[in-house]
Short mmCIF file of C-alpha atoms in Angstrom, two decimals:
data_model
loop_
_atom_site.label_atom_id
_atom_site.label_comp_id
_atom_site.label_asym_id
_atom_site.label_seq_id
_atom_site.Cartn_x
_atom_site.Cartn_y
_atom_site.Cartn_z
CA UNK A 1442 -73.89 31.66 19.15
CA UNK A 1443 -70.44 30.94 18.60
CA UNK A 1444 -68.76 33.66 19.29
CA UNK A 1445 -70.89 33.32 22.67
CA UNK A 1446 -69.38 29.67 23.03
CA UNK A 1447 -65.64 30.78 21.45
CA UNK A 1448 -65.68 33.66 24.46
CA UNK A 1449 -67.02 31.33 27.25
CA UNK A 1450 -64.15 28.94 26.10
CA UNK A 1451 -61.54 31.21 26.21
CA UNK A 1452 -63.02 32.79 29.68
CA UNK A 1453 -62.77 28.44 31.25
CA UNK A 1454 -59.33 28.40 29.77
CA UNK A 1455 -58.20 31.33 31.60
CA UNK A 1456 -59.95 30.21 34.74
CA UNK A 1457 -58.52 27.51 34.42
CA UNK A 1458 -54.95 28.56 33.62
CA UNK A 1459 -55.59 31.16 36.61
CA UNK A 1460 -56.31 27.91 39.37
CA UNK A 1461 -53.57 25.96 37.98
CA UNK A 1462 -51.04 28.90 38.65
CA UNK A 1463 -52.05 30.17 41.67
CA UNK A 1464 -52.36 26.11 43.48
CA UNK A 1465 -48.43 26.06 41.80
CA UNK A 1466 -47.53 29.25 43.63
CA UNK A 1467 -49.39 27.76 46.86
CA UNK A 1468 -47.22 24.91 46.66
CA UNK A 1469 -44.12 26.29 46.12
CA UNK A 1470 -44.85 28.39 48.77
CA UNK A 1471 -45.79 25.84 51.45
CA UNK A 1472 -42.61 23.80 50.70
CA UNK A 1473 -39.07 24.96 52.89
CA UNK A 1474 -36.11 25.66 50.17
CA UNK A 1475 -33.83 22.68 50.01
CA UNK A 1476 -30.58 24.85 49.93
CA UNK A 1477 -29.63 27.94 51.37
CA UNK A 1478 -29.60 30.66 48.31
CA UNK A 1479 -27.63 33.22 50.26
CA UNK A 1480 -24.98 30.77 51.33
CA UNK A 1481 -25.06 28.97 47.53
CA UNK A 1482 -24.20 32.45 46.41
CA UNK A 1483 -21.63 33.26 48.55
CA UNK A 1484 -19.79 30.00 47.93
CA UNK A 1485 -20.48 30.67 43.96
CA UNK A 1486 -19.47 34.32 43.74
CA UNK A 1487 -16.01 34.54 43.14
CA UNK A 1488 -16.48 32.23 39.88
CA UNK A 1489 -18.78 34.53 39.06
CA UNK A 1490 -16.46 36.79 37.47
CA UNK A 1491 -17.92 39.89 39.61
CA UNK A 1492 -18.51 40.92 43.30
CA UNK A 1493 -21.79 42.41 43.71
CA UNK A 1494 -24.47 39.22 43.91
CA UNK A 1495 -27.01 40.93 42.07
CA UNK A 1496 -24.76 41.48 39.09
CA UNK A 1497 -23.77 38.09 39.62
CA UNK A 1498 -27.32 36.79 39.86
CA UNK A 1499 -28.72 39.08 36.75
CA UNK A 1500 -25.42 38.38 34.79
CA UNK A 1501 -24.27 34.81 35.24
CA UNK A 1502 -26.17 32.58 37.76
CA UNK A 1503 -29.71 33.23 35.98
CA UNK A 1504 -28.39 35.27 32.96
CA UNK A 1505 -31.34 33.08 30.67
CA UNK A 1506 -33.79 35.57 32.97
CA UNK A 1507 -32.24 38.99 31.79
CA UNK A 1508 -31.71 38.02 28.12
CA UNK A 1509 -35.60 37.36 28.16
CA UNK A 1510 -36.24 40.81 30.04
CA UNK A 1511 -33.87 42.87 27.51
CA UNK A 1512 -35.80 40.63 24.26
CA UNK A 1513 -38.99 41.97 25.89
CA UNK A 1514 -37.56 45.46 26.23
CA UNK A 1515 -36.69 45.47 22.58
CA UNK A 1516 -40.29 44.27 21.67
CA UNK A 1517 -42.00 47.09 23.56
CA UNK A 1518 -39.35 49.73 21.75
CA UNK A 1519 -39.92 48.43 18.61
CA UNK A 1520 -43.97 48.77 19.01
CA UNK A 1521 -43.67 52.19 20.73
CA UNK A 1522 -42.04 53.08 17.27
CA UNK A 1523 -44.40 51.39 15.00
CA UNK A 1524 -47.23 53.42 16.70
CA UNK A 1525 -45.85 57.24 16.97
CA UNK A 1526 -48.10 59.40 15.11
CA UNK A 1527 -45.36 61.40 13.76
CA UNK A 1528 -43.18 60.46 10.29
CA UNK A 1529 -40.08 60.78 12.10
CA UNK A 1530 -39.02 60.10 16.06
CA UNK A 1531 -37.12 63.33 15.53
CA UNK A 1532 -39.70 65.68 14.09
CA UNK A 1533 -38.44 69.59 15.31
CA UNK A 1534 -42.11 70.14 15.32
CA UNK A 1535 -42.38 67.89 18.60
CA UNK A 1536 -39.43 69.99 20.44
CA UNK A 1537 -39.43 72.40 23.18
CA UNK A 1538 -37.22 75.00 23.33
CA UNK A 1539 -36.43 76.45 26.47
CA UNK A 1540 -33.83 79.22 27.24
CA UNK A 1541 -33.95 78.26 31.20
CA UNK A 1542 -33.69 74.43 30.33
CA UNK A 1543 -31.06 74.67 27.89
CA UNK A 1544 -28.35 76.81 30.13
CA UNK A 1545 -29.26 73.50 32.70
CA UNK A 1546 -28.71 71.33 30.49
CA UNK A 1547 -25.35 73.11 30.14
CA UNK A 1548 -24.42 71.21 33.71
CA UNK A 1549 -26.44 68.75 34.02
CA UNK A 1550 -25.88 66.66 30.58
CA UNK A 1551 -22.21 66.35 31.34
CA UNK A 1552 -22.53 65.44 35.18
CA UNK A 1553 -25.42 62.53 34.04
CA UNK A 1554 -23.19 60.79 31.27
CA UNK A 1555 -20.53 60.28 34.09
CA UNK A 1556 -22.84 58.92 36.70
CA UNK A 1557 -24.02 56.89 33.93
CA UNK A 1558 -20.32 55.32 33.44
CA UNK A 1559 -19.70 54.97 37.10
CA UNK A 1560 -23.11 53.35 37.62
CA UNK A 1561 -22.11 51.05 34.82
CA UNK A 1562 -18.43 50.27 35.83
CA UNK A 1563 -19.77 49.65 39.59
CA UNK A 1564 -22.04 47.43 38.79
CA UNK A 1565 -19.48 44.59 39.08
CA UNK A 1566 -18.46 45.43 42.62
CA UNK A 1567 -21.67 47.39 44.31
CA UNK A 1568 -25.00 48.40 43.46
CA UNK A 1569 -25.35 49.68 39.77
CA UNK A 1570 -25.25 48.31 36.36
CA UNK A 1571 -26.28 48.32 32.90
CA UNK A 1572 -30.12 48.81 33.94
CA UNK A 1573 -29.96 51.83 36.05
CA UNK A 1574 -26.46 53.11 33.53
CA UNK A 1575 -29.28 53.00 31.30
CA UNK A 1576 -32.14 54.62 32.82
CA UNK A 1577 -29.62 57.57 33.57
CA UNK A 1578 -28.37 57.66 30.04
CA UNK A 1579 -31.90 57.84 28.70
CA UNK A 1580 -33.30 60.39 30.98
CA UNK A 1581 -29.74 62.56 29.51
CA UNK A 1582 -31.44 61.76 26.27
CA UNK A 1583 -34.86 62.83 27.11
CA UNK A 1584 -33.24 66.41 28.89
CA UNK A 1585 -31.34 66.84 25.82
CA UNK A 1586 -34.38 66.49 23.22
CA UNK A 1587 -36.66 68.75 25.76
CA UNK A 1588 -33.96 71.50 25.52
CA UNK A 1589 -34.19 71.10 21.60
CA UNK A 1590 -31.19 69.65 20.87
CA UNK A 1591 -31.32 67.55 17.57
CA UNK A 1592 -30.63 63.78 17.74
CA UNK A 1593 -30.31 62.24 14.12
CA UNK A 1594 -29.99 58.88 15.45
CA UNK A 1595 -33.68 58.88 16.20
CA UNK A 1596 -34.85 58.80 12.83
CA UNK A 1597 -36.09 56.08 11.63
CA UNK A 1598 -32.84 54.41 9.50
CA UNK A 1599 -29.43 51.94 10.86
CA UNK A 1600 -27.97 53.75 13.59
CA UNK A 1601 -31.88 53.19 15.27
CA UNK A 1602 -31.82 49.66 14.50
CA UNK A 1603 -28.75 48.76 15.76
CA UNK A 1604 -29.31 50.90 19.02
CA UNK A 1605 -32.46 48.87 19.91
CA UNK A 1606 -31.06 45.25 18.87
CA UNK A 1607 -27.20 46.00 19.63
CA UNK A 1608 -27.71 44.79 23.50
CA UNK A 1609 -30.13 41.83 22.67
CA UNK A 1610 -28.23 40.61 19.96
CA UNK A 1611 -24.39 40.86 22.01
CA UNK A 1612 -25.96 39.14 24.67
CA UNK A 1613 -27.63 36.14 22.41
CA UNK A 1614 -24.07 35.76 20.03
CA UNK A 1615 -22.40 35.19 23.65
CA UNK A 1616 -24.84 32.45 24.57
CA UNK A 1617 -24.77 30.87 21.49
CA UNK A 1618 -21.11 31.07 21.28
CA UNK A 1619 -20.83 28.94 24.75
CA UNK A 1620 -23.31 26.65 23.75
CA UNK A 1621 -21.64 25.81 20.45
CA UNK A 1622 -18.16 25.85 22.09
CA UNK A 1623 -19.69 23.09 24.19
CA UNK A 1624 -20.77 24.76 27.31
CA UNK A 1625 -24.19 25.36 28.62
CA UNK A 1626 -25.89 27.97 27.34
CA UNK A 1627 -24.57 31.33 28.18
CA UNK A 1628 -21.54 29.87 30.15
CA UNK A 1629 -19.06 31.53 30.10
CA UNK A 1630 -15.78 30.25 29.25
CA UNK A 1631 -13.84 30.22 32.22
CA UNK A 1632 -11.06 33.43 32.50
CA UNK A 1633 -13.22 35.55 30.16
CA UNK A 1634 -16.09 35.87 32.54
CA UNK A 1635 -16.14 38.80 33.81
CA UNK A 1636 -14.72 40.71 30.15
CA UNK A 1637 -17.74 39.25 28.85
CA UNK A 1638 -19.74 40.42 31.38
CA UNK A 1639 -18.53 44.38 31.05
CA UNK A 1640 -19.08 43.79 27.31
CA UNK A 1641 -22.50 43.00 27.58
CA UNK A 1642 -23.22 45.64 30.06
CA UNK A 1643 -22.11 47.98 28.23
CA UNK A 1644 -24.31 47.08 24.90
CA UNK A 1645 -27.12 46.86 26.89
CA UNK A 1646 -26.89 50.14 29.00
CA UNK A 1647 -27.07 51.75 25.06
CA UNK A 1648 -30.05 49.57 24.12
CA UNK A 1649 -31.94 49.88 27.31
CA UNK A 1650 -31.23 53.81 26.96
CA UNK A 1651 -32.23 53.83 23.24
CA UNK A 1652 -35.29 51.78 24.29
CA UNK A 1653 -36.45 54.11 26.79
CA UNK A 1654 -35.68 56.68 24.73
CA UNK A 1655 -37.46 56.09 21.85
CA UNK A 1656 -40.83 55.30 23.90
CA UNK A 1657 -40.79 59.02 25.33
CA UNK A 1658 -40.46 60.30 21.68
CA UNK A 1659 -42.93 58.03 20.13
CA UNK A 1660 -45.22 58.50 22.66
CA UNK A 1661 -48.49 61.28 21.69
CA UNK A 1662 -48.06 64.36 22.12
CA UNK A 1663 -50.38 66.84 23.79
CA UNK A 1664 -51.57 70.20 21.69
CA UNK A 1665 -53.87 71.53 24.47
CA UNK A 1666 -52.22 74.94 25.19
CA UNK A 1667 -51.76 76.03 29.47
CA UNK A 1668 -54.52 78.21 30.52
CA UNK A 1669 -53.41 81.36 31.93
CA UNK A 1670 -53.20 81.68 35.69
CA UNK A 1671 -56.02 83.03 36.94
CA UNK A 1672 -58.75 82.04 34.49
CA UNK A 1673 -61.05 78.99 34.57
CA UNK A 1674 -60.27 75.48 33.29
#
């Protein structure tokens, strides 16, 4: 009886929470924008310390928004590792080795850690940044380990720490920094905007890579053997 009563709670609550959102979104909705975003943007941008307004946006103007998304990245790494199923993230048992993939990886390793540099050093000016730096650096990563190369800094130790907090924690020191300085939280201090900026994309292209990363690795892995060509599945 009441865990009928505790579950019927819970299910009103969510109803409840559910009604109250979606008449929020329906009024937000219904009501015109008081300023013009686009033009508020364009006015903004050059304090912004960069010249893409995305990067500006995701960086400065609502930089509170990405710290949260990278502390939620961070989470989800960190309970990707706590669940793998083997001892270590880089257990040789786990590897493929390939003769085809590793003469790719030959070329291709070296040609995706420069498009992840430029896509991090463009960021500032065009579309790019740490988020899809990092995406390319961690599918370099992922290549790599499919082509059996070893990578020490997956096991479980520092250097795996510090790759999945690095980013997060850069990024939180800064705001802190400005708020104890004075300023609002993560302002930046004017003339060091955009430095900060690069420096924080740049952690957080390794984290988000190590992130990603470390999900492939962790995640099971599948000991049902191809069937032949030919014969029945």
């Amino acid at each position: 009886m009441i865990r009928t009563v505790r579950a019927l709670a819970v299910a009103v609550a969510c109803l409840a929470f559910t009604g109250l959102l979606g008449a929020s979104i329906w009024t937000i909705a219904g009501n015109s924008t008081p300023v013009n975003l686009p033009q508020l943007l364009s006015e903004n941008l050059e304090r912004s310390g960069v010249e893409h307004p995305v990067t500006a946006v995701l960086l400065n103007f609502r930089s509170y928004d990405t710290l949260l998304e990278i502390g939620v990245l961070v989470i989800a790494g960190i309970a990707g590792i706590s669940m793998a199923k083997t001892a270590s993230l880089e257990d040789p048992e786990v590897r493929t080795s390939d003769s085809l993939l590793y003469a790719l990886q030959r070329w291709f390793v070296p040609l995706m850690l420069v498009l992840a540099g430029y896509l991090l050093w463009a960021g500032s000016d065009r579309p790019g940044g740490a988020f899809q730096a990092g995406a390319v650096l961690a599918a370099t990563g992922v290549l790599m380990r499919l082509g059996g190369v070893p990578m020490e800094f997956l096991r479980p130790g520092l250097l795996l720490r510090i790759g999945l907090a690095l980013g997060f924690t850069v990024f939180l020191l800064v705001a802190v920094a400005s708020a104890i300085g004075g300023d609002a939280f993560l302002a930046y201090p004017p003339g060091m905007t955009k430095i900060l900026i690069v420096v924080i994309e740049s952690v957080l292209t390794l984290s988000i890579a190590m992130v990603l990363l470390a999900l492939f690795v962790s995640a099971p892995v599948n000991d049902a053997e191809d069937p032949e060509e030919g014969s029945s599945s």
